[in-house]
Short mmCIF file of C-alpha atoms in Angstrom, two decimals:
data_model
loop_
_atom_site.label_atom_id
_atom_site.label_comp_id
_atom_site.label_asym_id
_atom_site.label_seq_id
_atom_site.Cartn_x
_atom_site.Cartn_y
_atom_site.Cartn_z
CA MET A 278 -53.54 132.95 120.70
CA ASP A 279 -56.63 134.54 122.28
CA ARG A 280 -56.57 137.39 124.76
CA GLY A 281 -57.76 135.20 127.61
CA SER A 282 -54.64 133.02 127.77
CA LEU A 283 -52.70 133.79 130.94
CA ILE A 284 -49.33 133.65 129.21
CA ASP A 285 -48.97 134.73 125.62
CA ARG A 286 -46.48 133.13 123.25
CA ARG A 287 -43.81 135.74 123.96
CA HIS A 288 -44.05 135.30 127.74
CA ALA A 289 -44.11 131.52 127.40
CA MET A 290 -40.95 131.51 125.29
CA CYS A 291 -39.15 133.80 127.73
CA CYS A 292 -40.22 131.79 130.74
CA GLY A 293 -39.38 128.54 129.02
CA ALA A 294 -35.88 129.74 128.26
CA ALA A 295 -35.47 130.86 131.83
CA ALA A 296 -36.59 127.49 133.13
CA VAL A 297 -34.12 125.68 130.89
CA GLY A 298 -31.39 127.97 132.18
CA GLY A 299 -32.21 127.06 135.77
CA LEU A 300 -33.75 130.39 136.77
CA PHE A 301 -36.80 128.87 138.38
CA THR A 302 -34.57 126.54 140.40
CA SER A 303 -32.63 129.50 141.71
CA LEU A 304 -35.85 131.37 142.43
CA MET A 305 -37.22 128.44 144.41
CA ASP A 306 -33.99 128.23 146.40
CA ALA A 307 -34.06 131.97 147.04
CA GLY A 308 -37.66 131.89 148.14
CA ALA A 309 -36.99 129.02 150.53
CA SER A 310 -33.97 130.70 152.07
CA ASP A 311 -35.89 133.94 152.57
CA ALA A 312 -38.84 132.24 154.25
CA SER A 313 -37.26 132.10 157.73
CA PRO A 314 -34.75 134.93 158.09
CA SER A 315 -32.57 135.39 161.12
CA ARG A 316 -34.18 137.76 163.62
CA ALA A 317 -30.83 139.05 164.86
CA LEU A 318 -29.61 141.96 162.75
CA PRO A 319 -26.22 140.99 161.29
CA VAL A 320 -23.38 143.11 162.65
CA LEU A 321 -22.31 143.78 159.07
CA ALA A 322 -25.66 145.46 158.37
CA GLN A 323 -25.95 147.60 161.50
CA ALA A 324 -24.21 150.69 160.10
CA LEU A 325 -26.26 150.40 156.91
CA VAL A 326 -29.54 150.33 158.85
CA ASP A 327 -28.43 153.29 160.96
CA ALA A 328 -27.61 155.25 157.80
CA THR A 329 -30.92 154.25 156.21
CA PHE A 330 -32.98 155.81 158.99
CA ASP A 331 -30.66 158.72 159.72
CA GLY A 332 -32.66 161.95 159.41
CA LEU A 333 -35.77 160.13 158.19
CA ASP A 334 -39.08 161.06 159.81
CA ALA A 335 -40.47 157.58 160.39
CA ALA A 336 -43.97 158.96 160.96
CA GLN A 337 -43.91 160.00 157.30
CA LEU A 338 -42.51 156.68 156.04
CA TRP A 339 -45.40 155.06 154.22
CA ASP A 340 -44.79 152.30 151.68
CA VAL A 341 -47.37 153.13 149.01
CA HIS A 342 -47.16 149.86 147.04
CA THR A 343 -47.64 146.64 149.03
CA HIS A 344 -49.51 143.62 147.71
CA LEU A 345 -51.74 141.20 149.56
CA LEU A 346 -52.14 137.66 148.22
CA GLY A 347 -54.19 134.72 149.38
CA THR A 348 -56.13 131.63 148.41
CA GLY A 349 -59.28 132.18 150.46
CA ASP A 350 -58.44 129.55 153.09
CA ALA A 351 -59.28 132.05 155.86
CA ASP A 352 -62.58 133.04 154.22
CA SER A 353 -60.81 136.12 152.88
CA GLY A 354 -62.44 135.87 149.47
CA CYS A 355 -58.99 135.91 147.86
CA THR A 356 -58.51 133.74 144.80
CA VAL A 357 -55.80 132.76 142.35
CA HIS A 358 -56.42 131.50 138.84
CA PRO A 359 -56.55 127.67 138.64
CA HIS A 360 -53.62 127.70 136.21
CA LEU A 361 -51.38 128.78 139.08
CA ASP A 362 -52.02 125.42 140.77
CA SER A 363 -52.04 123.23 137.68
CA TRP A 364 -49.25 120.91 136.60
CA TRP A 365 -50.57 121.49 133.08
CA HIS A 366 -49.25 125.05 133.46
CA PRO A 367 -45.91 124.42 135.20
CA LEU A 368 -44.41 127.86 134.64
CA GLU A 369 -47.44 129.60 136.10
CA ALA A 370 -47.50 127.19 139.06
CA ALA A 371 -43.78 127.69 139.67
CA ARG A 372 -44.21 131.46 139.67
CA LYS A 373 -46.87 131.22 142.37
CA ARG A 374 -44.75 128.89 144.52
CA VAL A 375 -41.73 131.17 144.20
CA ILE A 376 -43.63 134.29 145.25
CA LEU A 377 -45.35 132.60 148.19
CA LEU A 378 -42.08 131.05 149.38
CA GLY A 379 -40.46 134.45 149.28
CA ALA A 380 -43.39 135.82 151.26
CA GLY A 381 -42.85 133.23 153.97
CA VAL A 382 -45.68 130.86 153.07
CA ALA A 383 -44.48 127.27 153.39
CA PRO A 384 -45.29 124.74 150.64
CA GLY A 385 -48.52 122.96 151.46
CA SER A 386 -49.62 125.59 153.97
CA ARG A 387 -53.29 125.36 154.88
CA SER A 388 -53.27 128.96 156.07
CA VAL A 389 -51.92 130.91 153.12
CA ASP A 390 -54.03 134.00 153.80
CA ARG A 391 -52.89 134.40 157.39
CA ASP A 392 -49.31 133.17 156.89
CA TYR A 393 -48.82 135.85 154.26
CA VAL A 394 -50.06 138.60 156.58
CA ARG A 395 -48.13 137.21 159.54
CA ARG A 396 -44.85 137.30 157.59
CA LEU A 397 -45.44 140.85 156.37
CA ALA A 398 -46.28 142.04 159.88
CA SER A 399 -43.13 140.36 161.18
CA LEU A 400 -40.94 142.15 158.64
CA ALA A 401 -42.66 145.45 159.39
CA GLY A 402 -41.81 144.93 163.07
CA ASP A 403 -38.16 145.71 162.35
CA PHE A 404 -39.08 149.25 161.28
CA PRO A 405 -39.75 152.23 163.56
CA LYS A 406 -43.19 151.91 165.12
CA SER A 407 -44.77 154.74 163.13
CA ALA A 408 -43.86 153.40 159.64
CA ARG A 409 -46.83 152.05 157.66
CA TRP A 410 -47.65 150.02 154.57
CA MET A 411 -50.54 150.58 152.16
CA LEU A 412 -52.05 147.16 151.37
CA PHE A 413 -53.62 146.65 147.95
CA ALA A 414 -56.94 145.06 147.22
CA PHE A 415 -57.09 143.80 143.63
CA ASP A 416 -60.32 143.60 141.65
CA HIS A 417 -61.28 141.03 139.03
CA ALA A 418 -60.75 141.62 135.36
CA HIS A 419 -64.03 142.65 133.72
CA ASP A 420 -65.27 142.38 130.17
CA ASP A 421 -66.21 145.39 128.06
CA GLN A 422 -69.81 145.21 129.30
CA GLY A 423 -68.71 145.44 132.93
CA ALA A 424 -69.23 141.81 133.95
CA SER A 425 -66.66 140.17 136.20
CA ASP A 426 -64.34 137.89 134.20
CA PRO A 427 -62.71 135.31 136.53
CA ALA A 428 -61.26 133.40 133.56
CA ARG A 429 -59.00 136.39 132.86
CA THR A 430 -58.26 137.23 136.49
CA THR A 431 -54.79 136.17 137.62
CA PHE A 432 -55.53 136.85 141.27
CA HIS A 433 -58.19 138.64 143.28
CA VAL A 434 -58.02 140.35 146.69
CA PRO A 435 -61.39 141.79 147.85
CA ASP A 436 -61.63 145.25 149.37
CA ALA A 437 -63.12 143.66 152.49
CA TRP A 438 -60.02 141.54 153.12
CA ALA A 439 -57.60 144.44 152.62
CA ALA A 440 -59.71 146.57 154.97
CA ASN A 441 -59.89 143.76 157.53
CA VAL A 442 -56.13 143.23 157.59
CA ALA A 443 -55.48 146.96 157.84
CA HIS A 444 -57.99 147.45 160.64
CA THR A 445 -56.63 144.45 162.54
CA HIS A 446 -53.10 145.89 162.33
CA ASP A 447 -53.99 149.55 162.25
CA ASP A 448 -50.68 150.54 163.84
CA ARG A 449 -48.85 149.23 160.75
CA PHE A 450 -51.18 149.02 157.78
CA GLY A 451 -53.57 151.14 155.80
CA TRP A 452 -55.49 149.86 152.80
CA VAL A 453 -56.07 150.66 149.15
CA ALA A 454 -59.33 149.77 147.41
CA SER A 455 -59.56 148.26 143.94
CA ILE A 456 -62.85 148.79 142.09
CA HIS A 457 -63.42 148.27 138.40
CA PRO A 458 -65.09 151.42 137.01
CA TYR A 459 -67.23 149.52 134.49
CA CYS A 460 -69.25 147.79 137.25
CA ASP A 461 -72.84 148.91 137.70
CA ASP A 462 -72.17 149.38 141.41
CA ALA A 463 -68.72 150.99 141.01
CA LEU A 464 -69.68 154.34 142.55
CA ALA A 465 -71.49 152.74 145.48
CA ARG A 466 -68.47 150.54 146.17
CA LEU A 467 -66.14 153.50 145.87
CA ARG A 468 -68.12 155.58 148.34
CA LEU A 469 -68.25 152.64 150.76
CA ALA A 470 -64.49 152.14 150.49
CA LEU A 471 -63.82 155.80 151.19
CA ALA A 472 -66.17 155.70 154.18
CA GLN A 473 -64.24 152.70 155.48
CA GLY A 474 -60.92 154.51 155.27
CA ALA A 475 -59.44 153.51 151.92
CA LEU A 476 -56.36 155.66 151.31
CA ALA A 477 -56.31 155.27 147.52
CA VAL A 478 -57.66 153.18 144.64
CA LYS A 479 -55.50 150.78 142.63
CA TRP A 480 -55.99 149.89 138.96
CA LEU A 481 -53.89 147.67 136.72
CA PRO A 482 -55.50 148.54 133.36
CA SER A 483 -53.87 145.90 131.16
CA ALA A 484 -54.80 143.06 133.52
CA MET A 485 -58.21 144.38 134.57
CA ASN A 486 -59.32 145.65 131.14
CA ILE A 487 -59.70 149.32 132.09
CA ASP A 488 -59.43 152.01 129.43
CA LEU A 489 -58.87 155.23 131.35
CA ARG A 490 -60.50 157.16 128.47
CA ASP A 491 -63.80 155.27 128.80
CA PRO A 492 -66.69 157.63 129.70
CA ARG A 493 -67.72 155.23 132.46
CA CYS A 494 -64.58 156.31 134.36
CA VAL A 495 -65.63 159.96 134.55
CA PRO A 496 -68.06 159.71 137.52
CA PHE A 497 -65.39 157.66 139.31
CA TYR A 498 -62.82 160.39 138.67
CA ASP A 499 -65.19 163.04 139.96
CA VAL A 500 -65.63 161.24 143.28
CA LEU A 501 -61.88 160.70 143.68
CA ALA A 502 -61.11 164.32 142.85
CA ALA A 503 -63.70 165.63 145.31
CA ALA A 504 -62.40 163.34 148.05
CA ARG A 505 -58.76 164.23 147.20
CA VAL A 506 -57.93 160.51 147.17
CA PRO A 507 -55.24 159.33 144.73
CA LEU A 508 -55.57 156.75 141.98
CA ILE A 509 -52.62 154.36 141.72
CA VAL A 510 -52.29 153.20 138.12
CA HIS A 511 -49.85 150.65 136.77
CA ALA A 512 -48.37 151.92 133.50
CA GLY A 513 -45.87 150.28 131.20
CA GLU A 514 -45.46 146.58 130.59
CA GLU A 515 -46.86 144.15 133.15
CA LYS A 516 -45.07 140.80 133.46
CA ALA A 517 -46.33 139.37 136.74
CA VAL A 518 -50.11 139.70 136.25
CA PRO A 519 -51.14 139.02 132.62
CA GLY A 520 -54.88 138.96 133.34
CA ALA A 521 -56.87 140.40 130.44
CA GLN A 522 -53.66 141.00 128.43
CA ARG A 523 -54.71 144.43 127.21
CA ASP A 524 -51.15 145.73 127.02
CA GLU A 525 -52.17 148.80 125.05
CA LEU A 526 -54.14 150.01 128.09
CA GLY A 527 -50.90 150.30 130.06
CA ASN A 528 -49.84 153.30 127.98
CA PRO A 529 -48.72 156.02 130.45
CA LEU A 530 -50.21 158.78 128.28
CA LEU A 531 -53.70 157.45 129.04
CA VAL A 532 -53.49 158.70 132.63
CA ARG A 533 -54.06 162.20 131.26
CA ALA A 534 -57.75 161.25 131.12
CA ALA A 535 -57.84 161.09 134.92
CA LEU A 536 -55.57 164.13 135.33
CA HIS A 537 -57.92 166.21 133.20
CA HIS A 538 -60.63 165.55 135.79
CA GLY A 539 -58.45 166.74 138.66
CA VAL A 540 -57.50 163.31 140.01
CA ARG A 541 -54.12 162.87 141.63
CA VAL A 542 -52.53 159.92 139.85
CA ILE A 543 -49.62 157.87 141.18
CA VAL A 544 -48.02 156.04 138.25
CA ALA A 545 -46.74 152.75 139.65
CA HIS A 546 -43.07 152.00 138.98
CA CYS A 547 -42.78 155.31 137.08
CA ALA A 548 -43.82 153.26 134.01
CA SER A 549 -40.25 151.99 133.96
CA LEU A 550 -40.71 148.81 131.92
CA GLY A 551 -41.65 148.14 128.30
CA HIS A 552 -42.82 150.28 125.40
CA ALA A 553 -46.04 152.05 124.41
CA LEU A 554 -47.31 153.98 121.42
CA ASP A 555 -46.51 157.67 121.42
CA LEU A 556 -50.07 158.87 120.97
CA ASP A 557 -48.93 162.49 120.82
CA GLN A 558 -47.54 161.93 117.33
CA ARG A 559 -49.54 162.02 114.09
CA VAL A 560 -48.12 158.60 113.28
CA PRO A 561 -47.74 156.86 116.66
CA ARG A 562 -44.64 154.76 117.07
CA GLU A 563 -43.49 152.77 120.06
CA ARG A 564 -41.31 154.56 122.58
CA PRO A 565 -40.07 153.45 126.00
CA ALA A 566 -42.96 153.82 128.43
CA PHE A 567 -40.64 155.59 130.85
CA GLU A 568 -39.91 158.24 128.21
CA LEU A 569 -43.65 158.97 127.95
CA PHE A 570 -43.95 159.16 131.74
CA ALA A 571 -41.01 161.58 131.84
CA ARG A 572 -42.69 163.77 129.22
CA MET A 573 -45.78 164.09 131.39
CA MET A 574 -43.71 164.79 134.50
CA ASP A 575 -42.30 167.80 132.65
CA GLU A 576 -45.72 169.11 131.56
CA GLN A 577 -46.54 172.07 133.78
CA GLU A 578 -50.28 171.46 133.94
CA TRP A 579 -49.81 168.21 135.86
CA GLN A 580 -47.30 169.46 138.45
CA GLY A 581 -49.77 169.21 141.32
CA LEU A 582 -51.46 166.03 140.18
CA LEU A 583 -49.02 163.56 138.61
CA LEU A 584 -46.76 161.49 140.85
CA GLY A 585 -44.81 158.27 140.49
CA ASP A 586 -43.87 155.50 142.87
CA VAL A 587 -40.39 153.98 142.85
CA SER A 588 -41.45 150.41 143.59
CA ALA A 589 -39.67 147.77 141.48
CA LEU A 590 -37.55 150.52 139.97
CA PHE A 591 -34.27 148.79 140.79
CA LEU A 592 -35.23 145.31 139.60
CA ALA A 593 -32.75 143.67 137.29
CA ASN A 594 -35.05 143.97 134.27
CA ARG A 595 -34.97 147.80 134.29
CA ASP A 596 -32.81 149.84 131.93
CA PRO A 597 -29.87 151.51 133.72
CA ALA A 598 -30.93 154.75 132.01
CA VAL A 599 -34.08 154.65 134.16
CA TRP A 600 -32.05 154.34 137.36
CA ARG A 601 -29.77 157.21 136.40
CA THR A 602 -32.59 159.49 135.30
CA VAL A 603 -34.69 159.02 138.44
CA LEU A 604 -31.68 159.58 140.68
CA ALA A 605 -30.48 162.64 138.77
CA ARG A 606 -33.87 164.36 138.31
CA GLU A 607 -33.92 165.96 141.74
CA ASP A 608 -36.71 168.26 140.56
CA TRP A 609 -38.94 165.17 140.36
CA HIS A 610 -38.19 163.87 143.83
CA VAL A 611 -40.93 165.79 145.65
CA ARG A 612 -43.38 163.96 143.36
CA LEU A 613 -41.89 160.49 143.77
CA LEU A 614 -43.08 158.08 146.48
CA HIS A 615 -41.40 155.13 148.14
CA GLY A 616 -42.96 151.73 147.53
CA SER A 617 -41.58 148.21 147.82
CA ASP A 618 -43.89 146.17 145.54
CA TYR A 619 -43.83 143.57 148.30
CA PRO A 620 -43.42 140.57 148.04
CA LEU A 621 -41.05 141.03 145.08
CA PRO A 622 -38.08 142.16 147.24
CA CYS A 623 -38.29 138.72 148.90
CA VAL A 624 -37.38 136.98 145.63
CA ALA A 625 -33.65 137.59 145.57
CA PRO A 626 -32.86 136.99 141.87
CA LEU A 627 -35.29 139.74 140.88
CA VAL A 628 -33.12 142.35 142.64
CA ARG A 629 -29.50 141.75 141.67
CA LEU A 630 -26.85 144.12 142.94
CA ALA A 631 -24.11 143.38 140.39
CA PRO A 632 -25.94 145.16 137.50
CA LEU A 633 -26.44 148.20 139.72
CA VAL A 634 -22.72 148.29 140.49
CA ARG A 635 -21.85 147.93 136.79
CA ALA A 636 -24.25 150.76 135.95
CA GLY A 637 -22.47 153.04 138.41
CA VAL A 638 -25.48 153.58 140.68
CA LEU A 639 -24.28 151.45 143.61
CA ASP A 640 -20.91 151.44 145.34
CA ALA A 641 -19.41 147.94 145.31
CA ASN A 642 -18.38 148.49 148.92
CA GLU A 643 -22.08 148.55 149.89
CA VAL A 644 -22.86 145.10 148.48
CA ASP A 645 -21.85 142.87 151.40
CA ALA A 646 -23.86 144.88 153.93
CA LEU A 647 -26.88 144.98 151.63
CA GLU A 648 -26.75 141.22 151.07
CA ALA A 649 -26.50 140.63 154.82
CA LEU A 650 -29.52 142.87 155.33
CA ARG A 651 -31.45 141.12 152.54
CA GLY A 652 -31.06 137.80 154.37
CA HIS A 653 -32.34 139.37 157.57
CA ASN A 654 -35.25 141.42 156.24
CA PRO A 655 -36.01 141.94 152.53
CA LEU A 656 -38.24 144.96 153.24
CA LEU A 657 -35.41 146.72 155.10
CA PHE A 658 -33.09 145.73 152.24
CA ASP A 659 -35.40 147.33 149.69
CA LEU A 660 -35.51 150.60 151.62
CA ALA A 661 -31.74 150.62 152.24
CA LEU A 662 -30.97 149.93 148.59
CA LYS A 663 -33.05 152.90 147.47
CA ARG A 664 -31.38 155.10 150.10
CA ARG A 665 -27.87 154.08 149.00
CA ALA A 666 -28.33 154.19 145.21
CA ALA A 667 -26.64 157.23 143.66
CA TRP A 668 -25.66 158.63 140.29
CA ARG A 669 -22.86 161.17 140.10
CA GLY A 670 -23.49 162.19 143.68
CA ALA A 671 -27.28 162.47 143.36
CA ARG A 672 -29.43 160.26 145.58
CA LEU A 673 -33.17 159.96 146.05
CA SER A 674 -34.14 162.89 148.27
CA MET A 675 -35.56 162.40 151.75
CA SER A 676 -38.94 163.52 150.41
CA VAL A 677 -39.20 160.32 148.34
CA PHE A 678 -39.41 158.30 151.54
CA GLN A 679 -41.49 160.72 153.60
CA THR A 680 -44.68 160.04 151.70
CA ARG A 681 -47.53 160.29 154.18
CA ASP A 682 -48.49 163.92 153.66
CA ARG A 683 -48.57 163.47 149.89
CA VAL A 684 -50.91 160.50 150.14
CA VAL A 685 -53.24 161.89 152.78
CA LEU A 686 -53.77 165.56 151.99
CA LYS A 687 -55.24 167.99 154.49
CA GLY A 688 -58.95 167.95 153.91
CA ASN A 689 -58.86 164.44 152.45
CA ARG A 690 -62.31 162.93 153.00
CA ALA A 691 -61.06 159.35 153.15
#
């Protein structure tokens, strides 16, 4: 099957099995139930919310991993691949419906762009006023010559739309640019984004077809390093956005190319899913991507440059060893950053509490309050879950959630 197919044979088989098992039905139900949460905080969840914010400096609480989605119905320029609306691709179409339902967009909505933002702003309204979310633009996939490749682009969110939403809600949102480095105008777009207040740049190499070792990235790195603006890079396996399907480009070890040029790199999800070749060995063999990320976290030369975000870390498809390691490695915590991967916390079956209890990282007595909070506000639920998770007495340190000063450094030119 060619690289341009949105779902390869392995993904299709997995999704097909899930559909037969009724997973998509449960996802649709979950998305529908989450679309209109109660605005009154359940009594059962009050103590949990109080504990979640206890001692937390809300002015430092920035969610560094928040997605925007849209269809372009508000002239946003957002697009989704036609397969996601085609009955000839039912699994892809179901995935889109599930995610939009979870994000509060009703089936048949003629205002997807604005409904999505309205829902996110509503959920953010339950947080302290100074908390903020970093909204991601998402560039097209490009071919090796640097031409935009819509046929291999799962979804697209222009920089202009992310900037517009953030500027319209500047008390809640900041924005993150997404610019493919192979474009002829990449540097001009980057400088424009920084001038317009972009807080970071987001790449998903496997979906966008970006090899971080490509010489065309070097001028891009130099601008980011000089501006002290971080690069957020997805590493590890990518299930939600197949795009260009260059899975080998999601190898965490490739971020060393940017680190060598002095760029601060935030590895999304701490590369916590899938496997990658261990390129440090004479005969590379596949190792868990998280193991390769952990190796780099322990390399002294990257101590001031390499960070990870904890978005999606507690999804049901993660290995319990990842949960335990991240909780126990308190020496990492000053370099880990809170992120929700919104809208994924809105899709209840993706974040199941029973496996966390079985793994020993969540107290069973916390489950009822967390579920009550999930029904009220999935973003609050995501934060509370990360605050309550523990392994042998070790929890994520307060610094993980107080992210602002590690995103926006003093002297940052953005």
